[in-house]
Amino acid sequence: MLCLYGQYAVRFDPYTTVFGMELRMTTTFPDVSISTERLVLRPYEDADIAAHTEMMNDEMVTAWTSVPHPYTAADSEAWVRRIAPAERTEGRGIVLAVTEFLTQRLVGVVHLQNTNWRTLSTEVSYVTAPWARGEGYATESVLAVAQWLFRNQKFERMELRTAADNTASQQVAQKIGCISEGVLRNAWIARTRPDDGSGAWVDIRTDLIVWSLLPEDLEADRLAEAGYASYTDWN
């Protein structure tokens, strides 16, 4: 299950205008780890590079995201050591590696990006590794981040954008309680592999469905209905 994952695309504007005056609004998320019953969401480490490389070369990731293909070890090193940490330190958002609590293996990533500190809103994207799909990890990890975002960081809106044919990602949005707000027509470039024997990937235009989650959408019993415990202890 995956949502849009733009490794190099940034739509961050650290300035806002008030009565004709330009004011800098940049701030940052804390350097945090979030624990659930099954998962630990934490900053990336060098030990994640090999698994991250394998995860990002999966065909579903290639099809629905804008990451390079093939995704090399050098791409992973740049992501782990430079790009992901800069998302937090430069105020754009935060990147959290999703790992299993028992095995400590990498099973996904949750990325808050394009954060607006004046309106207290941000956009979430996520990827689940092919070896961990079908376990509900995407729903569990994004719900945990949403609770932390709204309760601890006092944010007012979390937005998701899913490609029109990416039903797996849309199911995650629905499970965590997101509301579909509309369609951005022809707004994304996905990739497909034609049946011509070449094995090459071809870019295709597609619509984006915009989803939103507000603090009031996270009902107290939503996690229980989804089969998860309440996540109240943040490390």
PDB file of C-alpha atoms in Angstrom:
ATOM      1  CA  MET A   1       0.000   0.000   0.000  1.00  0.00           C
ATOM      2  CA  LEU A   2       1.403   3.350  -0.919  1.00  0.00           C
ATOM      3  CA  CYS A   3       0.541   6.958  -1.354  1.00  0.00           C
ATOM      4  CA  LEU A   4       2.332   9.524  -3.505  1.00  0.00           C
ATOM      5  CA  TYR A   5       5.968   9.613  -2.566  1.00  0.00           C
ATOM      6  CA  GLY A   6       7.857  12.522  -4.124  1.00  0.00           C
ATOM      7  CA  GLN A   7      11.428  12.058  -3.017  1.00  0.00           C
ATOM      8  CA  TYR A   8      12.709  15.195  -4.665  1.00  0.00           C
ATOM      9  CA  ALA A   9       9.541  17.254  -5.229  1.00  0.00           C
ATOM     10  CA  VAL A  10       9.157  20.118  -2.761  1.00  0.00           C
ATOM     11  CA  ARG A  11       6.292  22.626  -2.648  1.00  0.00           C
ATOM     12  CA  PHE A  12       7.430  24.368   0.526  1.00  0.00           C
ATOM     13  CA  ASP A  13       7.178  28.154   0.945  1.00  0.00           C
ATOM     14  CA  PRO A  14       8.603  29.358   4.272  1.00  0.00           C
ATOM     15  CA  TYR A  15       7.119  32.828   3.824  1.00  0.00           C
ATOM     16  CA  THR A  16       3.678  34.296   4.238  1.00  0.00           C
ATOM     17  CA  THR A  17       2.368  37.794   3.581  1.00  0.00           C
ATOM     18  CA  VAL A  18       0.432  39.794   6.159  1.00  0.00           C
ATOM     19  CA  PHE A  19      -0.771  43.301   5.227  1.00  0.00           C
ATOM     20  CA  GLY A  20       1.857  43.448   2.512  1.00  0.00           C
ATOM     21  CA  MET A  21       4.710  42.429   4.809  1.00  0.00           C
ATOM     22  CA  GLU A  22       6.594  39.189   4.176  1.00  0.00           C
ATOM     23  CA  LEU A  23       7.092  37.231   7.391  1.00  0.00           C
ATOM     24  CA  ARG A  24       9.181  34.100   7.838  1.00  0.00           C
ATOM     25  CA  MET A  25       7.131  31.323   9.456  1.00  0.00           C
ATOM     26  CA  THR A  26       9.550  28.383   9.428  1.00  0.00           C
ATOM     27  CA  THR A  27       9.670  26.015  12.379  1.00  0.00           C
ATOM     28  CA  THR A  28      10.434  22.324  12.743  1.00  0.00           C
ATOM     29  CA  PHE A  29       8.987  19.102  14.074  1.00  0.00           C
ATOM     30  CA  PRO A  30      10.833  17.530  17.016  1.00  0.00           C
ATOM     31  CA  ASP A  31      13.249  14.655  16.463  1.00  0.00           C
ATOM     32  CA  VAL A  32      10.767  11.982  17.545  1.00  0.00           C
ATOM     33  CA  SER A  33      10.101   8.251  17.565  1.00  0.00           C
ATOM     34  CA  ILE A  34       6.532   6.941  17.739  1.00  0.00           C
ATOM     35  CA  SER A  35       5.700   3.482  19.064  1.00  0.00           C
ATOM     36  CA  THR A  36       2.592   1.354  18.522  1.00  0.00           C
ATOM     37  CA  GLU A  37       1.931  -2.203  19.675  1.00  0.00           C
ATOM     38  CA  ARG A  38       3.625  -3.629  16.560  1.00  0.00           C
ATOM     39  CA  LEU A  39       5.693  -0.823  15.086  1.00  0.00           C
ATOM     40  CA  VAL A  40       8.349   1.762  15.840  1.00  0.00           C
ATOM     41  CA  LEU A  41       8.440   4.873  13.655  1.00  0.00           C
ATOM     42  CA  ARG A  42      11.837   6.568  13.900  1.00  0.00           C
ATOM     43  CA  PRO A  43      14.389   8.546  11.868  1.00  0.00           C
ATOM     44  CA  TYR A  44      16.249   6.634   9.175  1.00  0.00           C
ATOM     45  CA  GLU A  45      19.620   5.060   9.991  1.00  0.00           C
ATOM     46  CA  ASP A  46      22.482   3.845   7.812  1.00  0.00           C
ATOM     47  CA  ALA A  47      21.468   0.275   8.642  1.00  0.00           C
ATOM     48  CA  ASP A  48      18.212   0.884   6.692  1.00  0.00           C
ATOM     49  CA  ILE A  49      19.936   1.645   3.378  1.00  0.00           C
ATOM     50  CA  ALA A  50      19.876  -1.866   1.900  1.00  0.00           C
ATOM     51  CA  ALA A  51      16.237  -2.546   2.832  1.00  0.00           C
ATOM     52  CA  HIS A  52      15.167   0.920   1.670  1.00  0.00           C
ATOM     53  CA  THR A  53      16.817   0.317  -1.711  1.00  0.00           C
ATOM     54  CA  GLU A  54      14.969  -2.982  -2.113  1.00  0.00           C
ATOM     55  CA  MET A  55      11.657  -1.445  -1.029  1.00  0.00           C
ATOM     56  CA  MET A  56      11.882   1.446  -3.464  1.00  0.00           C
ATOM     57  CA  ASN A  57      12.637  -0.877  -6.414  1.00  0.00           C
ATOM     58  CA  ASP A  58       9.305  -2.679  -5.973  1.00  0.00           C
ATOM     59  CA  GLU A  59       7.062  -2.468  -9.057  1.00  0.00           C
ATOM     60  CA  MET A  60       4.148  -0.875  -7.185  1.00  0.00           C
ATOM     61  CA  VAL A  61       6.440   1.831  -5.828  1.00  0.00           C
ATOM     62  CA  THR A  62       7.807   2.466  -9.307  1.00  0.00           C
ATOM     63  CA  ALA A  63       4.287   2.651 -10.769  1.00  0.00           C
ATOM     64  CA  TRP A  64       2.710   5.074  -8.305  1.00  0.00           C
ATOM     65  CA  THR A  65       5.554   7.294  -7.099  1.00  0.00           C
ATOM     66  CA  SER A  66       8.098   9.649  -8.627  1.00  0.00           C
ATOM     67  CA  VAL A  67      11.213   8.019  -7.166  1.00  0.00           C
ATOM     68  CA  PRO A  68      14.084   7.194  -9.566  1.00  0.00           C
ATOM     69  CA  HIS A  69      14.033   3.860 -11.369  1.00  0.00           C
ATOM     70  CA  PRO A  70      16.103   1.869 -10.981  1.00  0.00           C
ATOM     71  CA  TYR A  71      16.557   3.027  -7.400  1.00  0.00           C
ATOM     72  CA  THR A  72      20.236   2.648  -6.536  1.00  0.00           C
ATOM     73  CA  ALA A  73      22.185   2.332  -3.299  1.00  0.00           C
ATOM     74  CA  ALA A  74      23.445   5.867  -3.966  1.00  0.00           C
ATOM     75  CA  ASP A  75      19.829   7.087  -4.083  1.00  0.00           C
ATOM     76  CA  SER A  76      19.205   5.418  -0.711  1.00  0.00           C
ATOM     77  CA  GLU A  77      22.328   6.897   0.814  1.00  0.00           C
ATOM     78  CA  ALA A  78      21.284  10.375  -0.309  1.00  0.00           C
ATOM     79  CA  TRP A  79      17.800   9.824   1.115  1.00  0.00           C
ATOM     80  CA  VAL A  80      18.929   8.446   4.478  1.00  0.00           C
ATOM     81  CA  ARG A  81      21.858  10.773   5.095  1.00  0.00           C
ATOM     82  CA  ARG A  82      20.792  14.042   3.481  1.00  0.00           C
ATOM     83  CA  ILE A  83      17.291  14.368   2.011  1.00  0.00           C
ATOM     84  CA  ALA A  84      15.201  12.806   4.793  1.00  0.00           C
ATOM     85  CA  PRO A  85      16.942  14.624   7.679  1.00  0.00           C
ATOM     86  CA  ALA A  86      16.672  17.941   5.790  1.00  0.00           C
ATOM     87  CA  GLU A  87      12.879  17.590   5.582  1.00  0.00           C
ATOM     88  CA  ARG A  88      12.760  18.104   9.354  1.00  0.00           C
ATOM     89  CA  THR A  89      15.668  20.488   9.926  1.00  0.00           C
ATOM     90  CA  GLU A  90      14.581  22.799   7.096  1.00  0.00           C
ATOM     91  CA  GLY A  91      10.972  22.888   8.289  1.00  0.00           C
ATOM     92  CA  ARG A  92       9.239  21.070   5.427  1.00  0.00           C
ATOM     93  CA  GLY A  93       8.016  18.097   7.469  1.00  0.00           C
ATOM     94  CA  ILE A  94       9.413  14.877   8.873  1.00  0.00           C
ATOM     95  CA  VAL A  95      10.365  11.432   7.518  1.00  0.00           C
ATOM     96  CA  LEU A  96       9.843   8.355   9.707  1.00  0.00           C
ATOM     97  CA  ALA A  97      11.111   4.873   8.893  1.00  0.00           C
ATOM     98  CA  VAL A  98       8.461   2.303   9.852  1.00  0.00           C
ATOM     99  CA  THR A  99      10.002  -0.747  11.528  1.00  0.00           C
ATOM    100  CA  GLU A 100       8.609  -3.851  13.205  1.00  0.00           C
ATOM    101  CA  PHE A 101       8.913  -3.740  16.977  1.00  0.00           C
ATOM    102  CA  LEU A 102       9.985  -7.392  17.325  1.00  0.00           C
ATOM    103  CA  THR A 103      12.248  -7.852  14.295  1.00  0.00           C
ATOM    104  CA  GLN A 104      13.381  -4.220  13.815  1.00  0.00           C
ATOM    105  CA  ARG A 105      13.196  -4.733  10.041  1.00  0.00           C
ATOM    106  CA  LEU A 106      12.156  -1.849   7.802  1.00  0.00           C
ATOM    107  CA  VAL A 107       8.566  -2.282   6.609  1.00  0.00           C
ATOM    108  CA  GLY A 108       7.713   1.161   5.253  1.00  0.00           C
ATOM    109  CA  VAL A 109       8.012   4.912   5.483  1.00  0.00           C
ATOM    110  CA  VAL A 110       5.658   7.732   6.476  1.00  0.00           C
ATOM    111  CA  HIS A 111       6.520  11.202   5.214  1.00  0.00           C
ATOM    112  CA  LEU A 112       4.940  14.495   6.311  1.00  0.00           C
ATOM    113  CA  GLN A 113       5.757  17.141   3.717  1.00  0.00           C
ATOM    114  CA  ASN A 114       4.741  20.550   2.322  1.00  0.00           C
ATOM    115  CA  THR A 115       4.010  21.692   5.858  1.00  0.00           C
ATOM    116  CA  ASN A 116       2.369  25.085   6.375  1.00  0.00           C
ATOM    117  CA  TRP A 117       3.225  26.299   9.859  1.00  0.00           C
ATOM    118  CA  ARG A 118       0.804  29.219   9.749  1.00  0.00           C
ATOM    119  CA  THR A 119      -2.267  27.117   8.922  1.00  0.00           C
ATOM    120  CA  LEU A 120      -0.935  24.091  10.831  1.00  0.00           C
ATOM    121  CA  SER A 121      -1.509  21.741   7.928  1.00  0.00           C
ATOM    122  CA  THR A 122       0.673  19.153   6.233  1.00  0.00           C
ATOM    123  CA  GLU A 123       0.539  16.429   3.585  1.00  0.00           C
ATOM    124  CA  VAL A 124       1.241  12.761   4.319  1.00  0.00           C
ATOM    125  CA  SER A 125       2.633  10.140   1.967  1.00  0.00           C
ATOM    126  CA  TYR A 126       3.502   6.543   2.729  1.00  0.00           C
ATOM    127  CA  VAL A 127       4.998   3.391   1.279  1.00  0.00           C
ATOM    128  CA  THR A 128       4.767  -0.164   2.598  1.00  0.00           C
ATOM    129  CA  ALA A 129       7.471  -2.669   1.689  1.00  0.00           C
ATOM    130  CA  PRO A 130       6.305  -5.598  -0.486  1.00  0.00           C
ATOM    131  CA  TRP A 131       7.378  -8.079   2.195  1.00  0.00           C
ATOM    132  CA  ALA A 132       5.076  -6.416   4.745  1.00  0.00           C
ATOM    133  CA  ARG A 133       1.868  -5.804   2.802  1.00  0.00           C
ATOM    134  CA  GLY A 134      -1.400  -7.268   3.995  1.00  0.00           C
ATOM    135  CA  GLU A 135      -0.556  -6.735   7.673  1.00  0.00           C
ATOM    136  CA  GLY A 136      -2.324  -3.391   8.125  1.00  0.00           C
ATOM    137  CA  TYR A 137       0.962  -1.595   8.733  1.00  0.00           C
ATOM    138  CA  ALA A 138       0.112   1.397   6.525  1.00  0.00           C
ATOM    139  CA  THR A 139      -3.127   2.066   8.408  1.00  0.00           C
ATOM    140  CA  GLU A 140      -1.479   1.555  11.788  1.00  0.00           C
ATOM    141  CA  SER A 141       1.503   3.804  11.091  1.00  0.00           C
ATOM    142  CA  VAL A 142      -0.419   6.652   9.449  1.00  0.00           C
ATOM    143  CA  LEU A 143      -3.021   6.632  12.236  1.00  0.00           C
ATOM    144  CA  ALA A 144      -0.254   6.844  14.817  1.00  0.00           C
ATOM    145  CA  VAL A 145       1.341   9.788  13.017  1.00  0.00           C
ATOM    146  CA  ALA A 146      -2.039  11.512  12.704  1.00  0.00           C
ATOM    147  CA  GLN A 147      -2.698  11.174  16.434  1.00  0.00           C
ATOM    148  CA  TRP A 148       0.748  12.538  17.253  1.00  0.00           C
ATOM    149  CA  LEU A 149       0.294  15.365  14.766  1.00  0.00           C
ATOM    150  CA  PHE A 150      -3.081  16.467  16.118  1.00  0.00           C
ATOM    151  CA  ARG A 151      -2.650  15.790  19.841  1.00  0.00           C
ATOM    152  CA  ASN A 152       1.002  16.625  20.425  1.00  0.00           C
ATOM    153  CA  GLN A 153       1.755  19.116  17.663  1.00  0.00           C
ATOM    154  CA  LYS A 154      -1.718  20.733  17.669  1.00  0.00           C
ATOM    155  CA  PHE A 155      -2.075  20.597  13.886  1.00  0.00           C
ATOM    156  CA  GLU A 156      -5.464  21.231  12.288  1.00  0.00           C
ATOM    157  CA  ARG A 157      -5.302  19.367   8.965  1.00  0.00           C
ATOM    158  CA  MET A 158      -3.549  16.416   7.341  1.00  0.00           C
ATOM    159  CA  GLU A 159      -3.935  15.941   3.591  1.00  0.00           C
ATOM    160  CA  LEU A 160      -3.390  12.918   1.344  1.00  0.00           C
ATOM    161  CA  ARG A 161      -3.302  12.682  -2.430  1.00  0.00           C
ATOM    162  CA  THR A 162      -3.791   9.330  -4.147  1.00  0.00           C
ATOM    163  CA  ALA A 163      -3.661   8.445  -7.820  1.00  0.00           C
ATOM    164  CA  ALA A 164      -7.090   7.637  -9.206  1.00  0.00           C
ATOM    165  CA  ASP A 165      -6.326   3.946  -9.837  1.00  0.00           C
ATOM    166  CA  ASN A 166      -4.287   3.377  -6.671  1.00  0.00           C
ATOM    167  CA  THR A 167      -7.047   1.561  -4.789  1.00  0.00           C
ATOM    168  CA  ALA A 168      -4.748   0.175  -2.098  1.00  0.00           C
ATOM    169  CA  SER A 169      -3.742   3.660  -1.021  1.00  0.00           C
ATOM    170  CA  GLN A 170      -7.352   4.845  -1.147  1.00  0.00           C
ATOM    171  CA  GLN A 171      -8.370   2.027   1.201  1.00  0.00           C
ATOM    172  CA  VAL A 172      -5.793   3.235   3.732  1.00  0.00           C
ATOM    173  CA  ALA A 173      -7.202   6.758   3.521  1.00  0.00           C
ATOM    174  CA  GLN A 174     -10.716   5.454   4.110  1.00  0.00           C
ATOM    175  CA  LYS A 175      -9.684   3.228   7.025  1.00  0.00           C
ATOM    176  CA  ILE A 176      -8.067   6.069   8.951  1.00  0.00           C
ATOM    177  CA  GLY A 177     -11.172   8.211   8.528  1.00  0.00           C
ATOM    178  CA  CYS A 178     -10.138  10.576   5.731  1.00  0.00           C
ATOM    179  CA  ILE A 179     -12.785  12.503   3.793  1.00  0.00           C
ATOM    180  CA  SER A 180     -12.537  12.678   0.008  1.00  0.00           C
ATOM    181  CA  GLU A 181     -12.630  16.345  -1.007  1.00  0.00           C
ATOM    182  CA  GLY A 182     -12.412  16.162  -4.795  1.00  0.00           C
ATOM    183  CA  VAL A 183     -10.318  15.350  -7.832  1.00  0.00           C
ATOM    184  CA  LEU A 184      -7.336  17.166  -9.303  1.00  0.00           C
ATOM    185  CA  ARG A 185      -7.700  16.305 -12.978  1.00  0.00           C
ATOM    186  CA  ASN A 186      -4.661  15.110 -14.913  1.00  0.00           C
ATOM    187  CA  ALA A 187      -2.436  16.260 -12.031  1.00  0.00           C
ATOM    188  CA  TRP A 188       0.010  13.370 -11.625  1.00  0.00           C
ATOM    189  CA  ILE A 189       2.342  11.258 -13.719  1.00  0.00           C
ATOM    190  CA  ALA A 190       2.233   7.549 -12.909  1.00  0.00           C
ATOM    191  CA  ARG A 191       4.187   4.826 -14.677  1.00  0.00           C
ATOM    192  CA  THR A 192       3.098   1.645 -16.419  1.00  0.00           C
ATOM    193  CA  ARG A 193       4.836  -1.219 -18.201  1.00  0.00           C
ATOM    194  CA  PRO A 194       3.177  -1.951 -21.584  1.00  0.00           C
ATOM    195  CA  ASP A 195       2.758  -5.522 -22.834  1.00  0.00           C
ATOM    196  CA  ASP A 196       5.185  -5.038 -25.704  1.00  0.00           C
ATOM    197  CA  GLY A 197       7.987  -7.211 -24.381  1.00  0.00           C
ATOM    198  CA  SER A 198      10.382  -4.298 -23.898  1.00  0.00           C
ATOM    199  CA  GLY A 199      10.079  -4.217 -20.111  1.00  0.00           C
ATOM    200  CA  ALA A 200      10.365  -0.422 -20.216  1.00  0.00           C
ATOM    201  CA  TRP A 201       8.319   1.889 -17.990  1.00  0.00           C
ATOM    202  CA  VAL A 202       6.155   4.533 -19.680  1.00  0.00           C
ATOM    203  CA  ASP A 203       4.791   7.714 -18.089  1.00  0.00           C
ATOM    204  CA  ILE A 204       0.999   8.158 -18.055  1.00  0.00           C
ATOM    205  CA  ARG A 205      -1.131  11.085 -16.874  1.00  0.00           C
ATOM    206  CA  THR A 206      -3.665  10.410 -14.133  1.00  0.00           C
ATOM    207  CA  ASP A 207      -6.038  12.221 -11.795  1.00  0.00           C
ATOM    208  CA  LEU A 208      -5.370  12.735  -8.097  1.00  0.00           C
ATOM    209  CA  ILE A 209      -7.979  12.237  -5.384  1.00  0.00           C
ATOM    210  CA  VAL A 210      -7.552  14.707  -2.515  1.00  0.00           C
ATOM    211  CA  TRP A 211      -8.327  13.449   0.988  1.00  0.00           C
ATOM    212  CA  SER A 212      -8.220  15.268   4.310  1.00  0.00           C
ATOM    213  CA  LEU A 213      -8.187  14.344   7.975  1.00  0.00           C
ATOM    214  CA  LEU A 214      -9.058  16.818  10.750  1.00  0.00           C
ATOM    215  CA  PRO A 215      -8.706  16.356  14.522  1.00  0.00           C
ATOM    216  CA  GLU A 216     -12.454  15.822  14.911  1.00  0.00           C
ATOM    217  CA  ASP A 217     -12.339  13.001  12.338  1.00  0.00           C
ATOM    218  CA  LEU A 218     -10.233  10.893  14.715  1.00  0.00           C
ATOM    219  CA  GLU A 219     -13.000   9.511  16.861  1.00  0.00           C
ATOM    220  CA  ALA A 220     -11.934   7.896  20.111  1.00  0.00           C
ATOM    221  CA  ASP A 221     -13.172   4.456  19.066  1.00  0.00           C
ATOM    222  CA  ARG A 222     -11.837   4.498  15.491  1.00  0.00           C
ATOM    223  CA  LEU A 223      -8.694   2.526  16.323  1.00  0.00           C
ATOM    224  CA  ALA A 224     -10.679  -0.006  18.303  1.00  0.00           C
ATOM    225  CA  GLU A 225     -12.985  -0.517  15.322  1.00  0.00           C
ATOM    226  CA  ALA A 226      -9.928  -1.034  13.111  1.00  0.00           C
ATOM    227  CA  GLY A 227      -8.538  -3.593  15.547  1.00  0.00           C
ATOM    228  CA  TYR A 228      -5.753  -1.466  17.006  1.00  0.00           C
ATOM    229  CA  ALA A 229      -5.002  -0.268  20.504  1.00  0.00           C
ATOM    230  CA  SER A 230      -4.879   3.393  21.418  1.00  0.00           C
ATOM    231  CA  TYR A 231      -1.495   4.994  20.868  1.00  0.00           C
ATOM    232  CA  THR A 232      -0.892   7.357  23.748  1.00  0.00           C
ATOM    233  CA  ASP A 233       2.790   6.888  24.663  1.00  0.00           C
ATOM    234  CA  TRP A 234       5.197   8.860  22.518  1.00  0.00           C
ATOM    235  CA  ASN A 235       8.940   8.373  22.940  1.00  0.00           C
TER     236      ASN A 235
END
